[in-house]
Amino acid sequence: MSDFNIHYVAKLARIALTPEEERTLGIQLDGILGYIAKLKEVDVSGVEPTAHAFPLFNVTRPDVVEPSLSTEEALRNAPAKAAGLFVVPKIVE
């Protein structure tokens, strides 16, 4: 993968890469793209399109209320709490 593409992907992901990380990422992405190219060679003309490999749909367990921590126990080690809730840093303006 070209350096331009690596810079472009890093910019889209909003991550800063060192030159060593860029080289490593380039090698890894080349491997991934090579694998995808190999998958394109597989003849799937007789295979029906499907969203899942197995014919299972919405396999869930019964919703059963079980004993759990009380609010006080759950908040005991919280670094910040208010009105029985966890207080977390704001991440969206």
Tab-separated table of C-alpha atoms in Angstrom:
chain	number	residue	atom	x	y	z
A	1	MET	CA	0.000	0.000	0.000
A	2	SER	CA	1.391	3.407	-0.893
A	3	ASP	CA	2.475	5.958	1.705
A	4	PHE	CA	-0.231	8.297	0.410
A	5	ASN	CA	-2.953	5.731	1.126
A	6	ILE	CA	-1.565	5.037	4.598
A	7	HIS	CA	-1.540	8.773	5.393
A	8	TYR	CA	-5.078	9.061	4.020
A	9	VAL	CA	-6.398	6.171	6.135
A	10	ALA	CA	-4.622	7.526	9.232
A	11	LYS	CA	-6.158	10.954	8.625
A	12	LEU	CA	-9.639	9.439	8.252
A	13	ALA	CA	-9.137	7.511	11.501
A	14	ARG	CA	-7.770	10.661	13.184
A	15	ILE	CA	-4.604	8.887	14.337
A	16	ALA	CA	-1.006	10.046	14.214
A	17	LEU	CA	1.505	7.442	13.048
A	18	THR	CA	5.254	7.342	13.496
A	19	PRO	CA	7.325	6.352	10.445
A	20	GLU	CA	7.827	2.885	11.987
A	21	GLU	CA	4.070	2.492	12.541
A	22	GLU	CA	3.464	3.551	8.928
A	23	ARG	CA	5.861	0.860	7.669
A	24	THR	CA	4.276	-1.783	9.909
A	25	LEU	CA	0.764	-0.741	8.902
A	26	GLY	CA	1.756	-0.799	5.227
A	27	ILE	CA	3.012	-4.372	5.541
A	28	GLN	CA	-0.120	-5.454	7.407
A	29	LEU	CA	-2.469	-3.770	4.930
A	30	ASP	CA	-0.610	-5.330	1.991
A	31	GLY	CA	-1.197	-8.732	3.601
A	32	ILE	CA	-4.887	-8.014	4.086
A	33	LEU	CA	-5.302	-6.776	0.512
A	34	GLY	CA	-3.459	-9.862	-0.758
A	35	TYR	CA	-5.867	-12.079	1.161
A	36	ILE	CA	-8.841	-10.202	-0.303
A	37	ALA	CA	-7.401	-10.650	-3.803
A	38	LYS	CA	-7.116	-14.385	-3.122
A	39	LEU	CA	-10.764	-14.497	-1.961
A	40	LYS	CA	-11.837	-12.846	-5.222
A	41	GLU	CA	-10.447	-15.883	-7.080
A	42	VAL	CA	-12.831	-18.310	-5.329
A	43	ASP	CA	-15.656	-19.595	-7.546
A	44	VAL	CA	-18.904	-18.872	-5.706
A	45	SER	CA	-21.207	-19.123	-8.724
A	46	GLY	CA	-23.178	-22.011	-7.180
A	47	VAL	CA	-23.461	-20.518	-3.702
A	48	GLU	CA	-26.663	-18.771	-2.665
A	49	PRO	CA	-26.170	-15.318	-1.107
A	50	THR	CA	-26.717	-15.316	2.639
A	51	ALA	CA	-26.279	-12.989	5.572
A	52	HIS	CA	-25.292	-15.819	7.926
A	53	ALA	CA	-23.263	-18.981	7.501
A	54	PHE	CA	-25.700	-20.987	9.616
A	55	PRO	CA	-29.512	-21.030	9.412
A	56	LEU	CA	-29.909	-19.678	12.946
A	57	PHE	CA	-31.900	-16.538	13.635
A	58	ASN	CA	-32.140	-14.542	16.867
A	59	VAL	CA	-30.908	-17.306	19.159
A	60	THR	CA	-31.454	-15.901	22.633
A	61	ARG	CA	-31.775	-17.141	26.148
A	62	PRO	CA	-34.893	-16.563	28.266
A	63	ASP	CA	-34.929	-13.206	30.053
A	64	VAL	CA	-34.770	-14.202	33.709
A	65	VAL	CA	-34.213	-11.817	36.606
A	66	GLU	CA	-31.307	-13.042	38.720
A	67	PRO	CA	-29.641	-11.656	41.839
A	68	SER	CA	-27.137	-8.893	41.095
A	69	LEU	CA	-25.310	-6.012	42.737
A	70	SER	CA	-27.270	-3.353	44.566
A	71	THR	CA	-26.867	0.241	43.375
A	72	GLU	CA	-24.623	0.966	46.357
A	73	GLU	CA	-22.401	-2.056	45.626
A	74	ALA	CA	-22.127	-1.181	41.942
A	75	LEU	CA	-21.149	2.421	42.708
A	76	ARG	CA	-18.845	1.602	45.632
A	77	ASN	CA	-15.589	1.918	43.622
A	78	ALA	CA	-16.793	4.472	41.074
A	79	PRO	CA	-14.385	7.408	40.769
A	80	ALA	CA	-17.338	9.800	40.357
A	81	LYS	CA	-21.035	9.341	41.065
A	82	ALA	CA	-24.135	11.509	41.521
A	83	ALA	CA	-27.761	10.689	42.335
A	84	GLY	CA	-27.098	6.942	42.156
A	85	LEU	CA	-25.473	7.131	38.708
A	86	PHE	CA	-21.930	6.875	37.305
A	87	VAL	CA	-20.504	10.267	36.296
A	88	VAL	CA	-18.368	10.055	33.144
A	89	PRO	CA	-16.511	12.679	31.110
A	90	LYS	CA	-18.521	14.403	28.397
A	91	ILE	CA	-17.355	13.250	24.963
A	92	VAL	CA	-19.951	14.799	22.639
A	93	GLU	CA	-20.574	18.514	22.504
